[in-house]
Amino acid sequence: MDGRSAQALVRATSAGLVLLAIVVQVMTAIAAGSFDPTRFFAFFTVLSNLFGAALFLVLALRWRSA
């Protein structure tokens, strides 16, 4: 495994873990009966994590073109 493919794998894994953590958070809030989408997605940390995960996924998928 070369450096680029290893970096793509790390990026994809990181993005997957971030998305999994957000899904678990949403499911926990739903189970507690306190999920409000407008309030949940208004937090900067959630939005920045979603943006970072999306960017990591794009970079992981385009690893051969760089």
PDB file of N, CA, C and O in Angstrom:
ATOM      1  N   MET A   1       0.860  -1.179   0.000  1.00  0.00           N
ATOM      2  CA  MET A   1       0.000   0.000   0.000  1.00  0.00           C
ATOM      3  C   MET A   1       0.898   1.231   0.000  1.00  0.00           C
ATOM      4  O   MET A   1       1.768   1.362   0.846  1.00  0.00           O
ATOM      5  N   ASP A   2       0.667   2.093  -0.967  1.00  0.00           N
ATOM      6  CA  ASP A   2       1.474   3.306  -1.045  1.00  0.00           C
ATOM      7  C   ASP A   2       0.876   4.401  -0.146  1.00  0.00           C
ATOM      8  O   ASP A   2      -0.163   4.224   0.473  1.00  0.00           O
ATOM      9  N   GLY A   3       1.557   5.526  -0.104  1.00  0.00           N
ATOM     10  CA  GLY A   3       1.154   6.609   0.793  1.00  0.00           C
ATOM     11  C   GLY A   3      -0.191   7.219   0.450  1.00  0.00           C
ATOM     12  O   GLY A   3      -0.973   7.558   1.338  1.00  0.00           O
ATOM     13  N   ARG A   4      -0.475   7.362  -0.839  1.00  0.00           N
ATOM     14  CA  ARG A   4      -1.749   7.971  -1.236  1.00  0.00           C
ATOM     15  C   ARG A   4      -2.942   7.103  -0.886  1.00  0.00           C
ATOM     16  O   ARG A   4      -3.968   7.597  -0.428  1.00  0.00           O
ATOM     17  N   SER A   5      -2.821   5.826  -1.119  1.00  0.00           N
ATOM     18  CA  SER A   5      -3.953   4.945  -0.803  1.00  0.00           C
ATOM     19  C   SER A   5      -4.133   4.824   0.706  1.00  0.00           C
ATOM     20  O   SER A   5      -5.268   4.729   1.185  1.00  0.00           O
ATOM     21  N   ALA A   6      -3.040   4.858   1.463  1.00  0.00           N
ATOM     22  CA  ALA A   6      -3.153   4.826   2.918  1.00  0.00           C
ATOM     23  C   ALA A   6      -3.822   6.095   3.431  1.00  0.00           C
ATOM     24  O   ALA A   6      -4.683   6.049   4.322  1.00  0.00           O
ATOM     25  N   GLN A   7      -3.464   7.223   2.858  1.00  0.00           N
ATOM     26  CA  GLN A   7      -4.080   8.489   3.253  1.00  0.00           C
ATOM     27  C   GLN A   7      -5.570   8.500   2.890  1.00  0.00           C
ATOM     28  O   GLN A   7      -6.398   8.986   3.671  1.00  0.00           O
ATOM     29  N   ALA A   8      -5.928   7.978   1.754  1.00  0.00           N
ATOM     30  CA  ALA A   8      -7.333   7.898   1.360  1.00  0.00           C
ATOM     31  C   ALA A   8      -8.111   6.993   2.309  1.00  0.00           C
ATOM     32  O   ALA A   8      -9.244   7.305   2.684  1.00  0.00           O
ATOM     33  N   LEU A   9      -7.497   5.903   2.724  1.00  0.00           N
ATOM     34  CA  LEU A   9      -8.146   4.989   3.661  1.00  0.00           C
ATOM     35  C   LEU A   9      -8.359   5.659   5.013  1.00  0.00           C
ATOM     36  O   LEU A   9      -9.428   5.531   5.619  1.00  0.00           O
ATOM     37  N   VAL A  10      -7.370   6.394   5.486  1.00  0.00           N
ATOM     38  CA  VAL A  10      -7.495   7.101   6.762  1.00  0.00           C
ATOM     39  C   VAL A  10      -8.584   8.169   6.669  1.00  0.00           C
ATOM     40  O   VAL A  10      -9.391   8.336   7.586  1.00  0.00           O
ATOM     41  N   ARG A  11      -8.634   8.887   5.558  1.00  0.00           N
ATOM     42  CA  ARG A  11      -9.662   9.919   5.380  1.00  0.00           C
ATOM     43  C   ARG A  11     -11.053   9.306   5.343  1.00  0.00           C
ATOM     44  O   ARG A  11     -11.986   9.813   5.972  1.00  0.00           O
ATOM     45  N   ALA A  12     -11.221   8.228   4.608  1.00  0.00           N
ATOM     46  CA  ALA A  12     -12.528   7.582   4.516  1.00  0.00           C
ATOM     47  C   ALA A  12     -12.958   7.017   5.870  1.00  0.00           C
ATOM     48  O   ALA A  12     -14.126   7.140   6.255  1.00  0.00           O
ATOM     49  N   THR A  13     -12.023   6.431   6.599  1.00  0.00           N
ATOM     50  CA  THR A  13     -12.333   5.896   7.921  1.00  0.00           C
ATOM     51  C   THR A  13     -12.712   7.005   8.889  1.00  0.00           C
ATOM     52  O   THR A  13     -13.677   6.881   9.651  1.00  0.00           O
ATOM     53  N   SER A  14     -11.983   8.097   8.853  1.00  0.00           N
ATOM     54  CA  SER A  14     -12.283   9.232   9.724  1.00  0.00           C
ATOM     55  C   SER A  14     -13.659   9.799   9.413  1.00  0.00           C
ATOM     56  O   SER A  14     -14.438  10.091  10.329  1.00  0.00           O
ATOM     57  N   ALA A  15     -13.967   9.965   8.144  1.00  0.00           N
ATOM     58  CA  ALA A  15     -15.278  10.480   7.753  1.00  0.00           C
ATOM     59  C   ALA A  15     -16.389   9.539   8.198  1.00  0.00           C
ATOM     60  O   ALA A  15     -17.426   9.977   8.700  1.00  0.00           O
ATOM     61  N   GLY A  16     -16.162   8.253   8.043  1.00  0.00           N
ATOM     62  CA  GLY A  16     -17.153   7.275   8.477  1.00  0.00           C
ATOM     63  C   GLY A  16     -17.391   7.310   9.975  1.00  0.00           C
ATOM     64  O   GLY A  16     -18.535   7.233  10.436  1.00  0.00           O
ATOM     65  N   LEU A  17     -16.326   7.453  10.742  1.00  0.00           N
ATOM     66  CA  LEU A  17     -16.473   7.526  12.195  1.00  0.00           C
ATOM     67  C   LEU A  17     -17.208   8.789  12.632  1.00  0.00           C
ATOM     68  O   LEU A  17     -18.033   8.757  13.552  1.00  0.00           O
ATOM     69  N   VAL A  18     -16.917   9.905  11.973  1.00  0.00           N
ATOM     70  CA  VAL A  18     -17.602  11.165  12.297  1.00  0.00           C
ATOM     71  C   VAL A  18     -19.086  11.037  11.988  1.00  0.00           C
ATOM     72  O   VAL A  18     -19.940  11.420  12.809  1.00  0.00           O
ATOM     73  N   LEU A  19     -19.417  10.504  10.819  1.00  0.00           N
ATOM     74  CA  LEU A  19     -20.820  10.338  10.458  1.00  0.00           C
ATOM     75  C   LEU A  19     -21.524   9.351  11.378  1.00  0.00           C
ATOM     76  O   LEU A  19     -22.681   9.573  11.762  1.00  0.00           O
ATOM     77  N   LEU A  20     -20.846   8.300  11.770  1.00  0.00           N
ATOM     78  CA  LEU A  20     -21.416   7.340  12.713  1.00  0.00           C
ATOM     79  C   LEU A  20     -21.693   7.997  14.062  1.00  0.00           C
ATOM     80  O   LEU A  20     -22.748   7.779  14.665  1.00  0.00           O
ATOM     81  N   ALA A  21     -20.780   8.834  14.526  1.00  0.00           N
ATOM     82  CA  ALA A  21     -20.972   9.522  15.804  1.00  0.00           C
ATOM     83  C   ALA A  21     -22.172  10.462  15.743  1.00  0.00           C
ATOM     84  O   ALA A  21     -22.954  10.544  16.704  1.00  0.00           O
ATOM     85  N   ILE A  22     -22.352  11.153  14.618  1.00  0.00           N
ATOM     86  CA  ILE A  22     -23.494  12.057  14.489  1.00  0.00           C
ATOM     87  C   ILE A  22     -24.798  11.261  14.443  1.00  0.00           C
ATOM     88  O   ILE A  22     -25.793  11.637  15.068  1.00  0.00           O
ATOM     89  N   VAL A  23     -24.805  10.140  13.746  1.00  0.00           N
ATOM     90  CA  VAL A  23     -26.002   9.297  13.689  1.00  0.00           C
ATOM     91  C   VAL A  23     -26.345   8.758  15.077  1.00  0.00           C
ATOM     92  O   VAL A  23     -27.515   8.745  15.481  1.00  0.00           O
ATOM     93  N   VAL A  24     -25.345   8.340  15.832  1.00  0.00           N
ATOM     94  CA  VAL A  24     -25.582   7.843  17.188  1.00  0.00           C
ATOM     95  C   VAL A  24     -26.148   8.950  18.067  1.00  0.00           C
ATOM     96  O   VAL A  24     -27.070   8.728  18.856  1.00  0.00           O
ATOM     97  N   GLN A  25     -25.628  10.161  17.913  1.00  0.00           N
ATOM     98  CA  GLN A  25     -26.139  11.295  18.668  1.00  0.00           C
ATOM     99  C   GLN A  25     -27.606  11.568  18.337  1.00  0.00           C
ATOM    100  O   GLN A  25     -28.416  11.821  19.224  1.00  0.00           O
ATOM    101  N   VAL A  26     -27.933  11.529  17.059  1.00  0.00           N
ATOM    102  CA  VAL A  26     -29.315  11.751  16.639  1.00  0.00           C
ATOM    103  C   VAL A  26     -30.219  10.650  17.179  1.00  0.00           C
ATOM    104  O   VAL A  26     -31.306  10.927  17.708  1.00  0.00           O
ATOM    105  N   MET A  27     -29.788   9.411  17.065  1.00  0.00           N
ATOM    106  CA  MET A  27     -30.600   8.290  17.554  1.00  0.00           C
ATOM    107  C   MET A  27     -30.807   8.360  19.069  1.00  0.00           C
ATOM    108  O   MET A  27     -31.891   8.049  19.558  1.00  0.00           O
ATOM    109  N   THR A  28     -29.781   8.782  19.791  1.00  0.00           N
ATOM    110  CA  THR A  28     -29.900   8.933  21.239  1.00  0.00           C
ATOM    111  C   THR A  28     -30.904  10.029  21.587  1.00  0.00           C
ATOM    112  O   THR A  28     -31.730   9.863  22.492  1.00  0.00           O
ATOM    113  N   ALA A  29     -30.856  11.137  20.872  1.00  0.00           N
ATOM    114  CA  ALA A  29     -31.798  12.231  21.112  1.00  0.00           C
ATOM    115  C   ALA A  29     -33.222  11.818  20.749  1.00  0.00           C
ATOM    116  O   ALA A  29     -34.173  12.192  21.442  1.00  0.00           O
ATOM    117  N   ILE A  30     -33.377  11.052  19.681  1.00  0.00           N
ATOM    118  CA  ILE A  30     -34.709  10.572  19.294  1.00  0.00           C
ATOM    119  C   ILE A  30     -35.257   9.628  20.359  1.00  0.00           C
ATOM    120  O   ILE A  30     -36.430   9.719  20.741  1.00  0.00           O
ATOM    121  N   ALA A  31     -34.413   8.734  20.851  1.00  0.00           N
ATOM    122  CA  ALA A  31     -34.850   7.790  21.879  1.00  0.00           C
ATOM    123  C   ALA A  31     -35.245   8.503  23.168  1.00  0.00           C
ATOM    124  O   ALA A  31     -36.152   8.073  23.877  1.00  0.00           O
ATOM    125  N   ALA A  32     -34.585   9.623  23.455  1.00  0.00           N
ATOM    126  CA  ALA A  32     -34.910  10.396  24.657  1.00  0.00           C
ATOM    127  C   ALA A  32     -36.106  11.302  24.431  1.00  0.00           C
ATOM    128  O   ALA A  32     -36.616  11.905  25.382  1.00  0.00           O
ATOM    129  N   GLY A  33     -36.552  11.418  23.182  1.00  0.00           N
ATOM    130  CA  GLY A  33     -37.690  12.264  22.862  1.00  0.00           C
ATOM    131  C   GLY A  33     -37.366  13.749  22.829  1.00  0.00           C
ATOM    132  O   GLY A  33     -38.255  14.576  22.952  1.00  0.00           O
ATOM    133  N   SER A  34     -36.094  14.073  22.660  1.00  0.00           N
ATOM    134  CA  SER A  34     -35.693  15.483  22.686  1.00  0.00           C
ATOM    135  C   SER A  34     -35.026  15.944  21.392  1.00  0.00           C
ATOM    136  O   SER A  34     -34.308  16.936  21.397  1.00  0.00           O
ATOM    137  N   PHE A  35     -35.281  15.237  20.296  1.00  0.00           N
ATOM    138  CA  PHE A  35     -34.631  15.610  19.041  1.00  0.00           C
ATOM    139  C   PHE A  35     -35.419  16.701  18.335  1.00  0.00           C
ATOM    140  O   PHE A  35     -36.588  16.544  18.011  1.00  0.00           O
ATOM    141  N   ASP A  36     -34.768  17.810  18.090  1.00  0.00           N
ATOM    142  CA  ASP A  36     -35.308  18.913  17.304  1.00  0.00           C
ATOM    143  C   ASP A  36     -34.269  19.217  16.219  1.00  0.00           C
ATOM    144  O   ASP A  36     -33.198  19.737  16.518  1.00  0.00           O
ATOM    145  N   PRO A  37     -34.563  18.882  14.958  1.00  0.00           N
ATOM    146  CA  PRO A  37     -33.554  19.029  13.896  1.00  0.00           C
ATOM    147  C   PRO A  37     -33.002  20.443  13.755  1.00  0.00           C
ATOM    148  O   PRO A  37     -31.805  20.613  13.518  1.00  0.00           O
ATOM    149  N   THR A  38     -33.864  21.449  13.891  1.00  0.00           N
ATOM    150  CA  THR A  38     -33.359  22.815  13.734  1.00  0.00           C
ATOM    151  C   THR A  38     -32.403  23.179  14.861  1.00  0.00           C
ATOM    152  O   THR A  38     -31.425  23.884  14.643  1.00  0.00           O
ATOM    153  N   ARG A  39     -32.679  22.693  16.041  1.00  0.00           N
ATOM    154  CA  ARG A  39     -31.771  22.975  17.156  1.00  0.00           C
ATOM    155  C   ARG A  39     -30.487  22.140  17.048  1.00  0.00           C
ATOM    156  O   ARG A  39     -29.395  22.634  17.298  1.00  0.00           O
ATOM    157  N   PHE A  40     -30.631  20.883  16.656  1.00  0.00           N
ATOM    158  CA  PHE A  40     -29.465  19.999  16.575  1.00  0.00           C
ATOM    159  C   PHE A  40     -28.469  20.483  15.528  1.00  0.00           C
ATOM    160  O   PHE A  40     -27.264  20.551  15.775  1.00  0.00           O
ATOM    161  N   PHE A  41     -28.964  20.825  14.346  1.00  0.00           N
ATOM    162  CA  PHE A  41     -28.072  21.225  13.265  1.00  0.00           C
ATOM    163  C   PHE A  41     -27.687  22.699  13.321  1.00  0.00           C
ATOM    164  O   PHE A  41     -27.003  23.189  12.434  1.00  0.00           O
ATOM    165  N   ALA A  42     -28.125  23.403  14.350  1.00  0.00           N
ATOM    166  CA  ALA A  42     -27.726  24.798  14.525  1.00  0.00           C
ATOM    167  C   ALA A  42     -26.374  24.917  15.239  1.00  0.00           C
ATOM    168  O   ALA A  42     -25.765  25.985  15.226  1.00  0.00           O
ATOM    169  N   PHE A  43     -25.913  23.848  15.833  1.00  0.00           N
ATOM    170  CA  PHE A  43     -24.640  23.888  16.547  1.00  0.00           C
ATOM    171  C   PHE A  43     -23.469  23.885  15.562  1.00  0.00           C
ATOM    172  O   PHE A  43     -23.435  23.095  14.620  1.00  0.00           O
ATOM    173  N   PHE A  44     -22.518  24.766  15.815  1.00  0.00           N
ATOM    174  CA  PHE A  44     -21.353  24.895  14.944  1.00  0.00           C
ATOM    175  C   PHE A  44     -20.549  23.598  14.895  1.00  0.00           C
ATOM    176  O   PHE A  44     -20.037  23.226  13.837  1.00  0.00           O
ATOM    177  N   THR A  45     -20.438  22.905  16.021  1.00  0.00           N
ATOM    178  CA  THR A  45     -19.632  21.686  16.046  1.00  0.00           C
ATOM    179  C   THR A  45     -20.224  20.605  15.150  1.00  0.00           C
ATOM    180  O   THR A  45     -19.493  19.895  14.455  1.00  0.00           O
ATOM    181  N   VAL A  46     -21.546  20.473  15.140  1.00  0.00           N
ATOM    182  CA  VAL A  46     -22.185  19.476  14.281  1.00  0.00           C
ATOM    183  C   VAL A  46     -21.987  19.849  12.815  1.00  0.00           C
ATOM    184  O   VAL A  46     -21.616  19.004  11.990  1.00  0.00           O
ATOM    185  N   LEU A  47     -22.214  21.114  12.500  1.00  0.00           N
ATOM    186  CA  LEU A  47     -22.061  21.560  11.111  1.00  0.00           C
ATOM    187  C   LEU A  47     -20.617  21.440  10.629  1.00  0.00           C
ATOM    188  O   LEU A  47     -20.368  21.013   9.500  1.00  0.00           O
ATOM    189  N   SER A  48     -19.666  21.817  11.469  1.00  0.00           N
ATOM    190  CA  SER A  48     -18.273  21.723  11.048  1.00  0.00           C
ATOM    191  C   SER A  48     -17.835  20.270  10.898  1.00  0.00           C
ATOM    192  O   SER A  48     -17.048  19.951  10.007  1.00  0.00           O
ATOM    193  N   ASN A  49     -18.351  19.386  11.737  1.00  0.00           N
ATOM    194  CA  ASN A  49     -18.030  17.968  11.587  1.00  0.00           C
ATOM    195  C   ASN A  49     -18.638  17.391  10.313  1.00  0.00           C
ATOM    196  O   ASN A  49     -18.006  16.571   9.639  1.00  0.00           O
ATOM    197  N   LEU A  50     -19.858  17.801   9.970  1.00  0.00           N
ATOM    198  CA  LEU A  50     -20.461  17.348   8.716  1.00  0.00           C
ATOM    199  C   LEU A  50     -19.673  17.858   7.517  1.00  0.00           C
ATOM    200  O   LEU A  50     -19.439  17.127   6.551  1.00  0.00           O
ATOM    201  N   PHE A  51     -19.257  19.121   7.569  1.00  0.00           N
ATOM    202  CA  PHE A  51     -18.467  19.689   6.481  1.00  0.00           C
ATOM    203  C   PHE A  51     -17.126  18.957   6.364  1.00  0.00           C
ATOM    204  O   PHE A  51     -16.694  18.607   5.256  1.00  0.00           O
ATOM    205  N   GLY A  52     -16.469  18.724   7.482  1.00  0.00           N
ATOM    206  CA  GLY A  52     -15.188  18.018   7.463  1.00  0.00           C
ATOM    207  C   GLY A  52     -15.315  16.599   6.944  1.00  0.00           C
ATOM    208  O   GLY A  52     -14.472  16.126   6.171  1.00  0.00           O
ATOM    209  N   ALA A  53     -16.372  15.912   7.350  1.00  0.00           N
ATOM    210  CA  ALA A  53     -16.592  14.547   6.874  1.00  0.00           C
ATOM    211  C   ALA A  53     -16.848  14.529   5.369  1.00  0.00           C
ATOM    212  O   ALA A  53     -16.325  13.667   4.655  1.00  0.00           O
ATOM    213  N   ALA A  54     -17.635  15.491   4.887  1.00  0.00           N
ATOM    214  CA  ALA A  54     -17.900  15.563   3.446  1.00  0.00           C
ATOM    215  C   ALA A  54     -16.610  15.834   2.674  1.00  0.00           C
ATOM    216  O   ALA A  54     -16.348  15.223   1.634  1.00  0.00           O
ATOM    217  N   LEU A  55     -15.801  16.742   3.195  1.00  0.00           N
ATOM    218  CA  LEU A  55     -14.531  17.048   2.539  1.00  0.00           C
ATOM    219  C   LEU A  55     -13.606  15.837   2.538  1.00  0.00           C
ATOM    220  O   LEU A  55     -12.978  15.529   1.521  1.00  0.00           O
ATOM    221  N   PHE A  56     -13.515  15.131   3.655  1.00  0.00           N
ATOM    222  CA  PHE A  56     -12.682  13.929   3.715  1.00  0.00           C
ATOM    223  C   PHE A  56     -13.177  12.866   2.742  1.00  0.00           C
ATOM    224  O   PHE A  56     -12.374  12.174   2.115  1.00  0.00           O
ATOM    225  N   LEU A  57     -14.499  12.722   2.605  1.00  0.00           N
ATOM    226  CA  LEU A  57     -15.022  11.735   1.662  1.00  0.00           C
ATOM    227  C   LEU A  57     -14.680  12.110   0.228  1.00  0.00           C
ATOM    228  O   LEU A  57     -14.300  11.246  -0.566  1.00  0.00           O
ATOM    229  N   VAL A  58     -14.802  13.372  -0.114  1.00  0.00           N
ATOM    230  CA  VAL A  58     -14.451  13.824  -1.465  1.00  0.00           C
ATOM    231  C   VAL A  58     -12.966  13.583  -1.732  1.00  0.00           C
ATOM    232  O   VAL A  58     -12.582  13.075  -2.785  1.00  0.00           O
ATOM    233  N   LEU A  59     -12.123  13.935  -0.768  1.00  0.00           N
ATOM    234  CA  LEU A  59     -10.692  13.722  -0.948  1.00  0.00           C
ATOM    235  C   LEU A  59     -10.324  12.246  -1.017  1.00  0.00           C
ATOM    236  O   LEU A  59      -9.426  11.861  -1.761  1.00  0.00           O
ATOM    237  N   ALA A  60     -11.019  11.422  -0.248  1.00  0.00           N
ATOM    238  CA  ALA A  60     -10.750   9.987  -0.275  1.00  0.00           C
ATOM    239  C   ALA A  60     -11.158   9.376  -1.611  1.00  0.00           C
ATOM    240  O   ALA A  60     -10.479   8.476  -2.123  1.00  0.00           O
ATOM    241  N   LEU A  61     -12.246   9.875  -2.185  1.00  0.00           N
ATOM    242  CA  LEU A  61     -12.707   9.329  -3.460  1.00  0.00           C
ATOM    243  C   LEU A  61     -11.876   9.805  -4.644  1.00  0.00           C
ATOM    244  O   LEU A  61     -11.835   9.157  -5.683  1.00  0.00           O
ATOM    245  N   ARG A  62     -11.197  10.941  -4.487  1.00  0.00           N
ATOM    246  CA  ARG A  62     -10.405  11.509  -5.595  1.00  0.00           C
ATOM    247  C   ARG A  62      -8.910  11.287  -5.400  1.00  0.00           C
ATOM    248  O   ARG A  62      -8.103  12.024  -5.947  1.00  0.00           O
ATOM    249  N   TRP A  63      -8.512  10.301  -4.661  1.00  0.00           N
ATOM    250  CA  TRP A  63      -7.089  10.138  -4.306  1.00  0.00           C
ATOM    251  C   TRP A  63      -6.221   9.818  -5.513  1.00  0.00           C
ATOM    252  O   TRP A  63      -5.044  10.131  -5.520  1.00  0.00           O
ATOM    253  N   ARG A  64      -6.760   9.243  -6.537  1.00  0.00           N
ATOM    254  CA  ARG A  64      -5.956   8.907  -7.718  1.00  0.00           C
ATOM    255  C   ARG A  64      -5.719  10.103  -8.631  1.00  0.00           C
ATOM    256  O   ARG A  64      -4.756  10.139  -9.372  1.00  0.00           O
ATOM    257  N   SER A  65      -6.598  11.094  -8.598  1.00  0.00           N
ATOM    258  CA  SER A  65      -6.486  12.210  -9.528  1.00  0.00           C
ATOM    259  C   SER A  65      -5.502  13.275  -9.092  1.00  0.00           C
ATOM    260  O   SER A  65      -5.147  14.144  -9.876  1.00  0.00           O
ATOM    261  N   ALA A  66      -5.050  13.245  -7.848  1.00  0.00           N
ATOM    262  CA  ALA A  66      -4.123  14.291  -7.362  1.00  0.00           C
ATOM    263  C   ALA A  66      -2.697  14.014  -7.754  1.00  0.00           C
ATOM    264  O   ALA A  66      -2.239  12.973  -7.998  1.00  0.00           O
TER     265      ALA A  66
END
